[in-house]
């Protein structure tokens, strides 16, 4: 009986040990620092009433970001390269709402002839890595007017980000 109690006590004491990544939630504090993100863009089109499998666009996209917190707000500055060439670069710190907009919830917007859905997620993989997933789906509504020429499509971006030391 003493062994069982001792084993239970040891298991309880060790339950706090292990992976130091803690929560899988990405917070503003977690993002502070420099990151390099490798992005993969995928597209899918509607065929015979169903979306096809995602197909990669084949570009080599690297985004380098730095985050800081000032006055309890998250700020970022970044540079994006496509196939080794600078595609976009911010020169000033800009306020970031990434941890607010990337909650994993789907936002749906319906207009006259169009339905748009977007889902944005942040997933903490370890204390030095996270995954950002953004998915956008656009479909014509049933009362679709062919004069509007709305093409159904799905776009997905996955960014695997690693802290730069």
Coordinates of N, CA, C and O in Angstrom, one line a residue:
X1 N 0.8 -1.2 0.0 CA 0.0 0.0 0.0 C 0.9 1.3 0.0 O 0.6 2.2 -0.7
X2 N 2.0 1.2 0.8 CA 2.9 2.3 0.8 C 3.5 2.6 -0.5 O 3.7 3.7 -0.9
X3 N 3.8 1.5 -1.2 CA 4.4 1.6 -2.6 C 3.5 2.3 -3.5 O 3.9 3.1 -4.4
X4 N 2.2 2.0 -3.5 CA 1.2 2.6 -4.4 C 1.1 4.1 -4.1 O 1.0 4.9 -5.0
X5 N 1.0 4.4 -2.8 CA 0.9 5.8 -2.4 C 2.2 6.6 -2.8 O 2.1 7.7 -3.3
X6 N 3.4 5.9 -2.6 CA 4.6 6.6 -3.0 C 4.7 6.8 -4.6 O 5.1 7.8 -5.1
X7 N 4.2 5.7 -5.3 CA 4.2 5.8 -6.8 C 3.2 6.9 -7.2 O 3.6 7.7 -8.1
X8 N 2.1 7.0 -6.6 CA 1.1 8.1 -6.9 C 1.7 9.5 -6.6 O 1.5 10.4 -7.4
X9 N 2.4 9.6 -5.5 CA 3.1 10.9 -5.1 C 4.2 11.2 -6.2 O 4.3 12.4 -6.6
X10 N 5.0 10.3 -6.6 CA 6.0 10.5 -7.6 C 5.4 10.9 -8.9 O 5.8 11.9 -9.5
X11 N 4.4 10.2 -9.3 CA 3.7 10.6 -10.6 C 3.1 12.0 -10.5 O 3.2 12.7 -11.5
X12 N 2.5 12.3 -9.4 CA 1.9 13.7 -9.3 C 3.0 14.7 -9.3 O 2.9 15.7 -10.0
X13 N 4.2 14.5 -8.7 CA 5.3 15.4 -8.7 C 5.9 15.6 -10.1 O 6.3 16.7 -10.5
X14 N 5.9 14.5 -10.8 CA 6.5 14.5 -12.2 C 5.6 15.0 -13.2 O 6.0 15.3 -14.4
X15 N 4.3 15.2 -12.9 CA 3.3 15.5 -14.0 C 3.6 17.0 -14.5 O 3.2 17.3 -15.6
X16 N 4.3 17.8 -13.7 CA 4.6 19.1 -14.2 C 5.9 19.2 -15.1 O 6.2 20.2 -15.6
X17 N 6.6 18.1 -15.2 CA 7.9 18.0 -15.9 C 7.6 17.6 -17.4 O 6.6 17.1 -17.7
X18 N 8.6 17.8 -18.2 CA 8.4 17.4 -19.6 C 8.6 18.6 -20.5 O 9.4 19.5 -20.3
X19 N 7.8 18.6 -21.6 CA 7.9 19.6 -22.6 C 7.6 21.0 -22.0 O 6.6 21.2 -21.4
X20 N 8.6 21.9 -22.3 CA 8.5 23.2 -21.7 C 7.6 24.2 -22.6 O 7.6 25.4 -22.3
X21 N 7.0 23.6 -23.6 CA 6.2 24.5 -24.5 C 4.9 25.0 -23.8 O 4.3 25.9 -24.2
X22 N 4.5 24.3 -22.7 CA 3.3 24.7 -22.0 C 2.1 24.7 -22.8 O 1.9 23.7 -23.5
X23 N 1.4 25.7 -22.8 CA 0.1 25.8 -23.5 C 0.4 25.8 -25.0 O 1.5 26.3 -25.5
X24 N -0.5 25.3 -25.8 CA -0.4 25.3 -27.3 C -0.8 26.7 -27.8 O -0.8 26.9 -29.0
X25 N -1.3 27.6 -27.0 CA -1.7 28.9 -27.5 C -0.5 29.8 -27.7 O 0.4 29.9 -26.9
X26 N -0.6 30.5 -28.8 CA 0.4 31.5 -29.1 C 0.0 32.8 -28.5 O -1.1 33.3 -28.9
X27 N 0.8 33.4 -27.7 CA 0.5 34.7 -27.0 C 1.4 35.8 -27.6 O 2.4 35.5 -28.3
X28 N 1.0 37.0 -27.3 CA 1.9 38.2 -27.7 C 3.3 38.0 -27.1 O 4.3 38.3 -27.8
X29 N 3.4 37.6 -25.9 CA 4.7 37.5 -25.2 C 5.5 36.4 -25.9 O 6.7 36.5 -26.0
X30 N 4.9 35.3 -26.3 CA 5.6 34.2 -27.0 C 6.2 34.7 -28.3 O 7.3 34.4 -28.7
X31 N 5.5 35.6 -29.0 CA 5.9 36.1 -30.3 C 7.1 37.1 -30.2 O 7.8 37.3 -31.2
X32 N 7.3 37.7 -29.1 CA 8.4 38.7 -29.0 C 9.7 38.1 -29.4 O 10.1 37.0 -28.9
X33 N 10.4 38.8 -30.3 CA 11.7 38.3 -30.8 C 11.7 38.2 -32.3 O 10.8 38.8 -33.0
X34 N 12.7 37.6 -32.9 CA 12.9 37.5 -34.3 C 12.5 36.1 -34.8 O 12.8 35.1 -34.1
X35 N 11.8 36.0 -35.9 CA 11.3 34.7 -36.5 C 11.6 34.6 -38.0 O 11.6 35.6 -38.7
X36 N 11.8 33.4 -38.4 CA 11.9 33.1 -39.9 C 10.8 32.1 -40.2 O 10.7 31.0 -39.5
X37 N 9.9 32.5 -41.1 CA 8.8 31.6 -41.5 C 8.9 31.2 -42.9 O 9.1 32.0 -43.8
X38 N 8.7 29.9 -43.1 CA 8.7 29.3 -44.4 C 7.2 29.1 -44.8 O 6.5 28.3 -44.1
X39 N 6.8 29.7 -45.9 CA 5.4 29.7 -46.3 C 5.2 28.8 -47.4 O 6.0 28.7 -48.4
X40 N 4.1 28.1 -47.4 CA 3.6 27.2 -48.5 C 2.2 27.7 -48.9 O 1.3 27.8 -48.0
X41 N 2.0 28.1 -50.1 CA 0.6 28.5 -50.6 C 0.0 27.4 -51.4 O 0.7 26.8 -52.2
X42 N -1.2 27.1 -51.2 CA -2.0 26.1 -51.9 C -3.2 26.6 -52.5 O -3.8 27.5 -51.9
X43 N -3.7 26.1 -53.6 CA -4.9 26.5 -54.2 C -5.7 25.3 -54.6 O -5.2 24.2 -54.9
X44 N -7.0 25.4 -54.6 CA -7.9 24.4 -55.0 C -9.1 25.0 -55.7 O -9.6 26.1 -55.3
X45 N -9.6 24.4 -56.8 CA -10.7 24.9 -57.6 C -11.9 23.9 -57.5 O -11.7 22.8 -57.2
X46 N -13.0 24.4 -57.8 CA -14.2 23.6 -57.9 C -14.3 22.8 -59.2 O -14.0 23.4 -60.3
X47 N -14.5 21.5 -59.1 CA -14.7 20.6 -60.2 C -15.8 19.6 -60.0 O -15.8 18.9 -58.9
X48 N -16.8 19.6 -60.8 CA -18.0 18.7 -60.6 C -18.6 18.9 -59.3 O -19.0 17.9 -58.6
X49 N -18.7 20.1 -58.8 CA -19.4 20.4 -57.5 C -18.6 20.2 -56.3 O -19.1 20.3 -55.2
X50 N -17.3 19.8 -56.4 CA -16.5 19.5 -55.2 C -15.1 20.2 -55.5 O -14.7 20.3 -56.6
X51 N -14.5 20.6 -54.4 CA -13.2 21.2 -54.5 C -12.2 20.1 -54.7 O -12.2 19.0 -54.2
X52 N -11.2 20.4 -55.6 CA -10.1 19.4 -55.9 C -9.1 19.5 -54.7 O -9.2 20.3 -53.8
X53 N -8.2 18.5 -54.7 CA -7.1 18.6 -53.7 C -6.3 19.8 -53.8 O -6.2 20.4 -54.9
X54 N -5.7 20.3 -52.7 CA -4.8 21.4 -52.8 C -3.6 21.1 -53.6 O -3.1 20.0 -53.6
X55 N -3.2 22.2 -54.4 CA -2.0 22.1 -55.2 C -1.1 23.3 -54.8 O -1.5 24.4 -54.7
X56 N 0.2 23.0 -54.5 CA 1.1 24.0 -54.1 C 1.4 24.9 -55.3 O 1.5 24.4 -56.5
X57 N 1.7 26.2 -55.0 CA 2.0 27.1 -56.1 C 3.5 27.0 -56.5 O 3.9 27.6 -57.5
X58 N 4.3 26.3 -55.6 CA 5.7 26.0 -56.0 C 6.7 27.1 -55.7 O 7.9 27.0 -55.9
X59 N 6.2 28.2 -55.1 CA 7.1 29.3 -54.8 C 7.9 29.1 -53.5 O 7.3 28.5 -52.5
X60 N 9.1 29.5 -53.4 CA 9.9 29.5 -52.1 C 9.7 30.8 -51.4 O 10.4 31.8 -51.8
X61 N 8.9 30.8 -50.4 CA 8.6 32.1 -49.7 C 9.1 32.1 -48.3 O 8.8 31.1 -47.5
X62 N 9.9 33.1 -48.0 CA 10.5 33.2 -46.6 C 10.1 34.6 -46.1 O 10.2 35.6 -46.8
X63 N 9.5 34.6 -44.9 CA 9.1 35.8 -44.2 C 9.9 35.9 -42.9 O 9.8 35.0 -42.1
X64 N 10.7 37.0 -42.8 CA 11.4 37.3 -41.6 C 10.6 38.4 -40.8 O 10.3 39.4 -41.4
X65 N 10.3 38.1 -39.6 CA 9.5 39.0 -38.7 C 10.2 39.2 -37.4 O 10.9 38.4 -36.9
X66 N 10.0 40.4 -36.9 CA 10.4 40.7 -35.5 C 9.2 41.3 -34.8 O 8.5 42.1 -35.4
X67 N 8.9 40.9 -33.6 CA 7.8 41.4 -32.8 C 8.4 42.0 -31.5 O 9.4 41.6 -31.0
X68 N 7.6 43.0 -31.0 CA 7.9 43.7 -29.8 C 6.6 44.1 -29.1 O 5.6 44.3 -29.8
X69 N 6.7 44.3 -27.8 CA 5.5 44.8 -27.1 C 5.8 46.2 -26.5 O 6.9 46.3 -25.9
X70 N 5.0 47.1 -26.9 CA 5.1 48.5 -26.3 C 3.7 48.9 -25.8 O 2.7 48.8 -26.6
X71 N 3.6 49.4 -24.6 CA 2.3 49.9 -24.0 C 1.2 48.8 -24.2 O 0.1 49.1 -24.6
X72 N 1.6 47.5 -23.9 CA 0.7 46.4 -23.9 C 0.2 46.1 -25.3 O -0.9 45.4 -25.5
X73 N 0.8 46.6 -26.4 CA 0.4 46.3 -27.8 C 1.5 45.6 -28.5 O 2.7 45.9 -28.3
X74 N 1.2 44.7 -29.4 CA 2.1 43.9 -30.2 C 2.4 44.7 -31.5 O 1.5 45.1 -32.1
X75 N 3.7 44.8 -31.8 CA 4.2 45.5 -33.0 C 5.1 44.5 -33.8 O 5.8 43.7 -33.2
X76 N 5.1 44.7 -35.1 CA 5.9 43.9 -36.0 C 6.5 44.7 -37.1 O 6.0 45.7 -37.5
X77 N 7.7 44.2 -37.5 CA 8.3 44.7 -38.7 C 8.8 43.4 -39.5 O 9.2 42.5 -38.9
X78 N 8.7 43.4 -40.8 CA 8.9 42.2 -41.5 C 9.4 42.4 -42.9 O 9.4 43.5 -43.5
X79 N 10.0 41.3 -43.5 CA 10.4 41.3 -44.9 C 10.1 40.0 -45.5 O 10.3 38.9 -44.8
X80 N 9.5 40.0 -46.7 CA 9.1 38.7 -47.4 C 9.9 38.6 -48.6 O 10.0 39.5 -49.4
X81 N 10.5 37.4 -48.8 CA 11.2 37.1 -50.0 C 10.5 36.0 -50.8 O 10.1 35.0 -50.1
X82 N 10.4 36.1 -52.1 CA 9.9 35.0 -52.9 C 11.0 34.6 -53.9 O 11.5 35.4 -54.7
X83 N 11.3 33.3 -53.8 CA 12.4 32.8 -54.7 C 13.7 33.6 -54.6 O 14.4 33.9 -55.6
X84 N 14.0 34.1 -53.4 CA 15.2 34.8 -53.1 C 15.2 36.3 -53.4 O 16.2 37.0 -53.2
X85 N 14.1 36.8 -53.9 CA 14.0 38.3 -54.2 C 13.0 38.9 -53.2 O 11.9 38.4 -52.9
X86 N 13.4 40.1 -52.8 CA 12.5 40.9 -51.9 C 11.2 41.2 -52.5 O 11.1 41.8 -53.6
X87 N 10.1 40.7 -51.9 CA 8.7 40.9 -52.5 C 8.1 42.1 -51.7 O 7.4 42.9 -52.3
X88 N 8.3 42.1 -50.4 CA 7.6 43.1 -49.6 C 8.5 43.3 -48.4 O 8.9 42.4 -47.8
X89 N 8.6 44.6 -48.0 CA 9.4 44.9 -46.8 C 8.7 46.1 -46.0 O 8.4 47.1 -46.7
X90 N 8.5 45.9 -44.7 CA 8.0 47.1 -44.0 C 9.2 47.8 -43.4 O 10.1 47.2 -42.9
X91 N 9.1 49.1 -43.4 CA 10.2 49.9 -42.9 C 9.9 50.5 -41.5 O 10.8 51.0 -40.9
X92 N 8.7 50.4 -41.1 CA 8.3 50.9 -39.8 C 7.6 49.8 -39.0 O 6.9 48.9 -39.5
X93 N 7.6 50.0 -37.6 CA 6.9 49.1 -36.8 C 5.4 49.3 -36.9 O 5.0 50.5 -36.9
X94 N 4.6 48.2 -37.1 CA 3.2 48.3 -37.3 C 2.5 47.5 -36.2 O 3.0 46.4 -35.8
X95 N 1.4 48.0 -35.7 CA 0.6 47.2 -34.7 C 0.1 45.9 -35.3 O -0.4 45.9 -36.4
X96 N 0.2 44.9 -34.6 CA -0.2 43.5 -35.1 C -1.3 43.0 -34.2 O -1.3 43.1 -33.0
X97 N -2.4 42.5 -34.9 CA -3.5 41.9 -34.2 C -3.5 40.3 -34.4 O -4.5 39.7 -34.3
X98 N -2.4 39.8 -34.7 CA -2.3 38.4 -35.1 C -2.9 37.4 -34.1 O -3.6 36.5 -34.4
X99 N -2.6 37.6 -32.8 CA -3.1 36.7 -31.8 C -4.6 36.9 -31.6 O -5.3 36.0 -31.0
X100 N -5.2 38.0 -32.0 CA -6.6 38.3 -31.9 C -7.4 37.7 -33.1 O -8.4 37.1 -33.0
X101 N -6.8 37.8 -34.3 CA -7.5 37.4 -35.5 C -7.2 35.9 -35.9 O -8.0 35.3 -36.6
X102 N -6.2 35.3 -35.3 CA -5.9 33.9 -35.6 C -6.3 33.0 -34.5 O -5.4 32.4 -33.8
X103 N -7.6 32.9 -34.3 CA -8.1 32.1 -33.1 C -8.6 30.7 -33.5 O -9.0 29.9 -32.7
X104 N -8.6 30.4 -34.8 CA -9.1 29.1 -35.3 C -10.5 29.1 -35.6 O -11.1 28.1 -36.1
X105 N -11.2 30.2 -35.3 CA -12.7 30.2 -35.6 C -12.9 30.6 -37.1 O -12.1 31.4 -37.6
X106 N -13.9 30.1 -37.6 CA -14.3 30.4 -39.0 C -15.2 31.6 -39.1 O -16.2 31.7 -38.3
X107 N -14.9 32.6 -39.9 CA -15.7 33.8 -40.1 C -16.3 33.7 -41.5 O -15.7 33.4 -42.5
X108 N -17.7 33.8 -41.5 CA -18.4 33.7 -42.8 C -19.1 35.0 -43.1 O -19.6 35.6 -42.3
X109 N -19.0 35.3 -44.4 CA -19.6 36.6 -44.9 C -20.3 36.3 -46.1 O -19.8 35.7 -47.1
X110 N -21.6 36.6 -46.1 CA -22.5 36.4 -47.3 C -22.9 37.7 -47.9 O -23.3 38.6 -47.3
X111 N -22.7 37.7 -49.3 CA -23.2 38.8 -50.0 C -24.3 38.3 -51.0 O -24.6 37.1 -51.0
X112 N -24.7 39.1 -51.9 CA -25.8 38.8 -52.8 C -25.4 37.5 -53.6 O -26.2 36.5 -53.6
X113 N -24.3 37.4 -54.2 CA -24.0 36.2 -55.0 C -22.8 35.4 -54.5 O -22.3 34.6 -55.2
X114 N -22.3 35.7 -53.3 CA -21.0 35.2 -52.9 C -21.0 34.9 -51.4 O -21.6 35.6 -50.6
X115 N -20.4 33.7 -51.1 CA -20.1 33.4 -49.7 C -18.6 33.3 -49.5 O -18.0 32.6 -50.3
X116 N -18.1 33.9 -48.5 CA -16.7 33.9 -48.2 C -16.5 33.3 -46.8 O -17.2 33.8 -45.9
X117 N -15.6 32.4 -46.6 CA -15.3 31.9 -45.3 C -13.8 31.9 -45.1 O -13.0 31.6 -46.0
X118 N -13.3 32.4 -43.9 CA -11.9 32.4 -43.6 C -11.7 31.8 -42.2 O -12.5 32.1 -41.3
X119 N -10.6 31.0 -42.1 CA -10.2 30.5 -40.8 C -8.7 30.7 -40.7 O -7.9 30.4 -41.6
X120 N -8.3 31.4 -39.6 CA -6.9 31.7 -39.3 C -6.6 31.1 -38.0 O -7.2 31.4 -37.0
X121 N -5.4 30.4 -37.9 CA -5.0 29.7 -36.7 C -3.5 29.9 -36.4 O -2.7 30.0 -37.3
X122 N -3.2 29.9 -35.1 CA -1.8 29.9 -34.7 C -1.7 28.7 -33.7 O -2.5 28.5 -32.8
X123 N -0.7 27.8 -34.0 CA -0.5 26.6 -33.2 C 1.0 26.6 -32.7 O 1.9 26.6 -33.5
X124 N 1.1 26.6 -31.4 CA 2.5 26.6 -30.8 C 3.0 25.2 -30.9 O 2.3 24.2 -30.3
X125 N 4.1 24.9 -31.5 CA 4.6 23.6 -31.7 C 5.7 23.3 -30.6 O 5.8 22.2 -30.1
X126 N 6.5 24.3 -30.2 CA 7.5 24.2 -29.2 C 7.8 25.6 -28.7 O 7.2 26.6 -29.1
X127 N 8.7 25.7 -27.8 CA 9.1 27.1 -27.3 C 9.7 27.9 -28.3 O 9.9 29.1 -28.2
X128 N 10.2 27.3 -29.4 CA 10.9 28.1 -30.5 C 10.2 27.9 -31.9 O 10.8 28.3 -32.9
X129 N 9.0 27.3 -32.0 CA 8.4 27.1 -33.3 C 6.9 27.3 -33.1 O 6.3 27.0 -32.1
X130 N 6.2 27.8 -34.2 CA 4.8 27.8 -34.3 C 4.3 27.7 -35.7 O 5.1 27.8 -36.6
X131 N 3.1 27.3 -35.9 CA 2.5 27.1 -37.2 C 1.4 28.1 -37.4 O 0.5 28.2 -36.5
X132 N 1.4 28.8 -38.5 CA 0.3 29.7 -38.8 C -0.5 29.2 -40.0 O 0.2 28.9 -41.0
X133 N -1.8 29.0 -39.9 CA -2.6 28.5 -41.0 C -3.7 29.5 -41.3 O -4.4 29.9 -40.4
X134 N -3.8 29.9 -42.6 CA -4.8 30.8 -43.1 C -5.5 30.1 -44.2 O -4.9 29.7 -45.2
X135 N -6.8 29.9 -44.1 CA -7.6 29.3 -45.2 C -8.8 30.2 -45.6 O -9.5 30.8 -44.7
X136 N -8.9 30.4 -46.9 CA -10.0 31.2 -47.4 C -10.8 30.4 -48.5 O -10.1 29.8 -49.3
X137 N -12.1 30.5 -48.4 CA -12.9 29.7 -49.3 C -14.0 30.7 -49.9 O -14.6 31.4 -49.1
X138 N -14.1 30.7 -51.2 CA -15.0 31.6 -51.9 C -15.9 30.7 -52.8 O -15.4 30.0 -53.6
X139 N -17.2 30.9 -52.6 CA -18.2 30.1 -53.4 C -19.3 31.0 -53.8 O -19.8 31.8 -53.1
X140 N -19.8 30.8 -55.1 CA -21.0 31.5 -55.5 C -22.3 31.0 -54.8 O -22.3 29.8 -54.5
X141 N -23.2 31.8 -54.4 CA -24.4 31.4 -53.8 C -25.3 30.7 -54.8 O -25.2 30.8 -56.0
X142 N -26.4 30.0 -54.3 CA -27.3 29.3 -55.2 C -28.0 30.2 -56.2 O -28.2 29.9 -57.4
X143 N -28.3 31.4 -55.8 CA -28.9 32.4 -56.7 C -27.9 33.1 -57.6 O -28.1 34.2 -58.0
X144 N -26.7 32.5 -57.8 CA -25.6 33.1 -58.5 C -26.1 33.5 -59.9 O -26.7 32.8 -60.7
X145 N -25.7 34.8 -60.2 CA -26.0 35.3 -61.6 C -24.7 35.2 -62.4 O -23.7 35.7 -62.1
X146 N -24.8 34.4 -63.5 CA -23.6 34.1 -64.2 C -22.9 35.3 -64.8 O -21.7 35.2 -65.2
X147 N -23.5 36.4 -64.9 CA -22.9 37.6 -65.4 C -21.8 38.1 -64.5 O -20.9 38.9 -64.9
X148 N -21.9 37.7 -63.2 CA -20.8 38.2 -62.2 C -19.5 37.4 -62.3 O -18.5 37.9 -61.8
X149 N -19.6 36.3 -63.0 CA -18.4 35.5 -63.2 C -17.6 35.2 -61.9 O -16.4 35.5 -61.8
X150 N -18.2 34.6 -60.9 CA -17.6 34.3 -59.7 C -17.1 32.9 -59.7 O -17.8 31.9 -59.9
X151 N -15.8 32.7 -59.5 CA -15.2 31.4 -59.5 C -15.0 30.9 -58.1 O -14.5 31.6 -57.2
X152 N -15.5 29.7 -57.9 CA -15.3 29.0 -56.5 C -13.8 28.6 -56.4 O -13.2 28.0 -57.3
X153 N -13.2 28.9 -55.2 CA -11.9 28.5 -55.0 C -11.6 28.4 -53.5 O -12.3 29.0 -52.7
X154 N -10.5 27.7 -53.2 CA -10.0 27.6 -51.8 C -8.5 28.0 -51.9 O -7.8 27.5 -52.8
X155 N -8.1 28.8 -50.9 CA -6.7 29.1 -50.8 C -6.2 28.9 -49.4 O -6.9 29.2 -48.4
X156 N -5.1 28.3 -49.3 CA -4.5 27.9 -47.9 C -3.1 28.3 -47.9 O -2.3 28.0 -48.8
X157 N -2.7 29.0 -46.8 CA -1.3 29.3 -46.6 C -0.9 28.7 -45.2 O -1.6 28.9 -44.2
X158 N 0.2 28.0 -45.2 CA 0.8 27.4 -44.0 C 2.2 28.0 -43.8 O 3.0 28.0 -44.8
X159 N 2.4 28.6 -42.7 CA 3.7 29.1 -42.4 C 4.3 28.4 -41.2 O 3.7 28.5 -40.1
X160 N 5.4 27.8 -41.3 CA 6.1 27.2 -40.2 C 7.2 28.1 -39.8 O 8.1 28.5 -40.5
X161 N 7.1 28.6 -38.6 CA 8.0 29.7 -38.1 C 8.9 29.2 -37.0 O 8.5 28.5 -36.0
X162 N 10.2 29.6 -37.1 CA 11.2 29.2 -36.2 C 11.9 30.5 -35.6 O 12.2 31.4 -36.3
X163 N 12.0 30.5 -34.3 CA 12.7 31.6 -33.6 C 14.1 31.7 -34.1 O 14.9 30.7 -34.1
X164 N 14.6 32.9 -34.4 CA 16.0 33.2 -34.8 C 16.7 33.6 -33.5 O 16.3 34.5 -32.8
X165 N 17.8 32.9 -33.3 CA 18.6 33.2 -32.0 C 19.8 34.0 -32.3 O 20.3 34.1 -33.4

